[in-house]
CSV table of C-alpha atoms in Angstrom, one decimal:
chain,number,residue,atom,x,y,z
O,1,MET,CA,50.4,38.3,-63.5
O,2,PRO,CA,52.6,35.8,-65.5
O,3,SER,CA,52.8,32.3,-64.1
O,4,THR,CA,56.1,31.0,-62.7
O,5,ALA,CA,58.0,28.5,-64.7
O,6,ASP,CA,57.2,25.7,-62.2
O,7,ASP,CA,53.5,26.6,-62.2
O,8,TRP,CA,53.5,26.9,-66.0
O,9,SER,CA,55.1,23.5,-66.6
O,10,ALA,CA,52.7,21.7,-64.3
O,11,ARG,CA,49.6,23.3,-65.6
O,12,HIS,CA,50.5,23.3,-69.3
O,13,SER,CA,52.3,20.0,-70.0
O,14,VAL,CA,51.1,18.0,-72.9
O,15,LEU,CA,50.1,15.2,-70.6
O,16,THR,CA,48.1,17.6,-68.4
O,17,HIS,CA,46.3,18.9,-71.4
O,18,ALA,CA,45.5,15.4,-72.6
O,19,ARG,CA,44.3,14.4,-69.1
O,20,ARG,CA,42.1,17.6,-69.0
O,21,ALA,CA,40.7,16.5,-72.4
O,22,ALA,CA,39.7,13.1,-71.0
O,23,ALA,CA,38.3,14.7,-67.8
O,24,LEU,CA,36.2,17.1,-69.9
O,25,VAL,CA,35.0,14.4,-72.3
O,26,ASN,CA,33.8,12.5,-69.2
O,27,ALA,CA,32.2,15.6,-67.5
O,28,LEU,CA,30.4,16.4,-70.8
O,29,ALA,CA,29.1,12.9,-71.4
O,30,ASP,CA,25.7,13.6,-69.7
O,31,ASP,CA,22.8,14.8,-71.8
O,32,HIS,CA,22.7,18.0,-69.8
O,33,PRO,CA,26.1,18.7,-68.2
O,34,ASP,CA,26.1,21.2,-65.3
O,35,PRO,CA,28.2,24.3,-66.1
O,36,ALA,CA,29.4,24.4,-62.5
O,37,GLU,CA,30.8,20.9,-62.8
O,38,VAL,CA,32.5,21.7,-66.1
O,39,THR,CA,34.0,24.8,-64.4
O,40,LYS,CA,35.3,22.6,-61.6
O,41,VAL,CA,37.2,20.5,-64.1
O,42,LEU,CA,38.6,23.5,-65.9
O,43,LYS,CA,39.8,24.9,-62.6
O,44,ALA,CA,41.2,21.5,-61.5
O,45,TYR,CA,43.3,21.4,-64.7
O,46,GLY,CA,44.8,24.9,-64.3
O,47,GLU,CA,42.4,27.5,-65.6
O,48,VAL,CA,43.0,30.6,-63.6
O,49,GLY,CA,41.0,33.7,-62.8
O,50,THR,CA,37.3,33.9,-63.3
O,51,VAL,CA,35.9,31.0,-65.5
O,52,ALA,CA,32.5,31.8,-66.8
O,53,VAL,CA,30.9,28.9,-68.6
O,54,THR,CA,27.4,29.3,-69.8
O,55,PRO,CA,24.9,26.6,-70.7
O,56,ARG,CA,25.5,27.5,-74.4
O,57,ASP,CA,29.3,27.1,-73.9
O,58,VAL,CA,28.7,23.8,-72.3
O,59,ALA,CA,26.5,22.7,-75.2
O,60,GLU,CA,29.3,23.6,-77.7
O,61,MET,CA,31.9,21.9,-75.5
O,62,ARG,CA,29.7,18.8,-75.4
O,63,THR,CA,29.6,18.7,-79.2
O,64,ALA,CA,33.4,18.9,-79.2
O,65,ALA,CA,33.6,16.2,-76.5
O,66,VAL,CA,31.5,13.8,-78.7
O,67,ARG,CA,34.0,14.4,-81.6
O,68,LEU,CA,37.0,13.9,-79.3
O,69,ARG,CA,35.6,10.5,-78.1
O,70,GLU,CA,36.4,9.1,-81.6
O,71,VAL,CA,40.1,9.5,-80.8
O,72,PHE,CA,39.7,7.6,-77.5
O,73,ALA,CA,37.8,4.9,-79.4
O,74,ALA,CA,40.6,4.2,-81.8
O,75,ALA,CA,42.0,0.7,-81.6
O,76,ASP,CA,45.5,1.7,-82.8
O,77,ALA,CA,47.7,4.6,-83.7
O,78,ASP,CA,46.5,4.6,-87.3
O,79,GLY,CA,42.9,5.0,-86.1
O,80,ALA,CA,43.8,7.7,-83.6
O,81,ALA,CA,45.8,9.6,-86.2
O,82,THR,CA,43.0,9.3,-88.8
O,83,ALA,CA,40.5,10.7,-86.3
O,84,LEU,CA,42.8,13.5,-85.2
O,85,ASN,CA,43.7,14.5,-88.8
O,86,ARG,CA,40.0,14.8,-89.6
O,87,LEU,CA,39.3,16.9,-86.5
O,88,LEU,CA,42.4,19.0,-87.1
O,89,GLY,CA,41.5,19.6,-90.7
O,90,GLU,CA,37.8,20.4,-90.1
O,91,TYR,CA,37.9,22.3,-86.8
O,92,THR,CA,41.2,24.1,-86.1
O,93,GLY,CA,43.1,27.0,-87.4
O,94,PRO,CA,46.8,27.2,-88.2
O,95,LEU,CA,49.4,26.6,-85.5
O,96,ARG,CA,50.4,29.8,-83.8
O,97,LEU,CA,52.2,30.9,-80.7
O,98,THR,CA,50.5,33.1,-78.1
O,99,SER,CA,51.4,34.6,-74.8
O,100,HIS,CA,47.8,35.9,-74.2
O,101,GLY,CA,49.0,39.5,-74.3
O,102,GLY,CA,51.9,38.8,-72.1
O,103,ASP,CA,49.9,37.1,-69.3
O,104,SER,CA,51.6,33.7,-69.9
O,105,PRO,CA,54.7,32.3,-71.4
O,106,TRP,CA,54.6,31.6,-75.2
O,107,HIS,CA,52.8,28.4,-76.1
O,108,PRO,CA,51.1,26.9,-79.1
O,109,HIS,CA,47.5,27.2,-80.0
O,110,ILE,CA,45.5,26.0,-83.0
O,111,ASP,CA,42.2,27.5,-82.1
O,112,ARG,CA,41.4,30.5,-84.4
O,113,ASP,CA,41.8,33.2,-81.8
O,114,ASP,CA,42.9,33.7,-78.1
O,115,ASP,CA,39.2,34.5,-77.4
O,116,ALA,CA,37.8,31.5,-79.2
O,117,PRO,CA,34.6,30.0,-77.9
O,118,TRP,CA,35.0,27.3,-75.3
O,119,GLY,CA,33.9,24.5,-77.7
O,120,GLU,CA,36.5,25.5,-80.3
O,121,TRP,CA,39.1,25.9,-77.6
O,122,LEU,CA,38.4,22.4,-76.2
O,123,LEU,CA,38.5,20.7,-79.5
O,124,ALA,CA,41.7,22.5,-80.7
O,125,SER,CA,43.7,22.3,-77.5
O,126,SER,CA,42.7,18.6,-77.0
O,127,CYS,CA,43.6,17.7,-80.5
O,128,LEU,CA,47.0,19.3,-80.2
O,129,ALA,CA,47.8,17.5,-77.0
O,130,LEU,CA,46.4,14.1,-78.2
O,131,ALA,CA,48.3,14.5,-81.5
O,132,VAL,CA,51.6,15.0,-79.6
O,133,LEU,CA,50.9,11.9,-77.5
O,134,VAL,CA,50.3,9.8,-80.7
O,135,TRP,CA,53.5,11.3,-82.2
O,136,ASP,CA,55.5,10.6,-79.0
O,137,ARG,CA,54.3,7.1,-78.2
O,138,GLN,CA,53.1,5.8,-81.6
O,139,ARG,CA,50.0,4.4,-80.0
O,140,PRO,CA,46.5,5.7,-79.2
O,141,PRO,CA,46.7,8.4,-76.5
O,142,GLY,CA,43.9,6.9,-74.5
O,143,ARG,CA,41.0,4.5,-74.5
O,144,ILE,CA,37.4,4.1,-73.5
O,145,CYS,CA,37.0,2.0,-70.3
O,146,ALA,CA,36.5,-1.7,-71.0
O,147,SER,CA,34.0,-2.1,-68.3
O,148,PRO,CA,30.5,-2.5,-69.7
O,149,SER,CA,29.1,-0.4,-66.9
O,150,CYS,CA,31.4,2.6,-67.6
O,151,SER,CA,31.9,4.8,-70.6
O,152,ASP,CA,34.6,7.0,-69.3
O,153,VAL,CA,37.7,7.8,-71.4
O,154,PHE,CA,41.2,7.9,-70.0
O,155,ILE,CA,44.8,8.7,-71.0
O,156,ASN,CA,46.9,5.6,-71.4
O,157,GLN,CA,50.4,6.9,-71.5
O,158,GLY,CA,52.2,5.2,-68.7
O,159,SER,CA,55.0,2.7,-69.0
O,160,GLY,CA,54.1,-1.0,-69.1
O,161,PRO,CA,51.2,-2.7,-70.7
O,162,ASP,CA,48.2,-0.8,-71.9
O,163,ARG,CA,45.5,-0.3,-69.3
O,164,ARG,CA,42.0,-1.5,-70.2
O,165,TYR,CA,40.1,0.2,-67.4
O,166,CYS,CA,39.8,3.9,-66.5
O,167,SER,CA,40.4,3.2,-62.8
O,168,ARG,CA,41.3,0.6,-60.3
O,169,ARG,CA,37.7,0.6,-59.2
O,170,CYS,CA,36.4,-0.5,-62.6
O,171,ALA,CA,39.2,-3.1,-63.0
O,172,THR,CA,38.4,-4.6,-59.6
O,173,ARG,CA,34.7,-4.6,-60.3
O,174,GLU,CA,35.3,-6.5,-63.5
O,175,ARG,CA,37.8,-8.9,-62.0
O,176,VAL,CA,35.3,-9.7,-59.2
O,177,ALA,CA,32.5,-10.2,-61.7
O,178,ALA,CA,34.6,-12.5,-63.8
O,179,HIS,CA,35.6,-14.5,-60.7
O,180,ARG,CA,31.9,-14.8,-59.7
O,181,ARG,CA,31.0,-15.9,-63.2
O,182,GLN,CA,33.8,-18.5,-63.1
O,183,GLN,CA,32.8,-19.7,-59.7
O,184,GLY,CA,29.1,-20.0,-60.8
O,185,SER,CA,30.0,-21.9,-63.9
O,186,GLY,CA,32.3,-24.3,-61.9
O,187,ALA,CA,29.5,-25.0,-59.4
O,188,ALA,CA,27.1,-25.9,-62.1
O,189,GLU,CA,29.3,-28.7,-63.4
């Protein structure tokens, strides 16, 4: 059954795809990610119907996630664009429109086929979304959390100054640690 326009726009916006990319990069960061946890992320970001992700699929997706992390590590738009151009050139097919046999509205894909393996799909769909964000904002689409105790990536596309941390929790933890260091160094004088 085709999605409604409201459902479609919420599940398939560029920003939602970019956030899904970040969530999957984080979920796949472990040495042995759990297919059930990866499936939960896919469902949370709009995959409908039965989602069957095997350990082999997860291994391929993890390889894609490692490559995508390079985009999040970029210090500026030039670095993000360079990383994206390399990934687009090496791992994606030509831009095409698909409706998945009439099951969805027309939308762009750059994976090689509608039935591409999960790893190829993750890399291609993520590159497409992240490239649009670089194009739109002329800055890196995201970052790696600045907290030394966290390696999560996040999308940094809001208004205002760039975020340094993936969450308020990490920002607060680092602010408290800096305050304690300052208090400790002040007491030693």
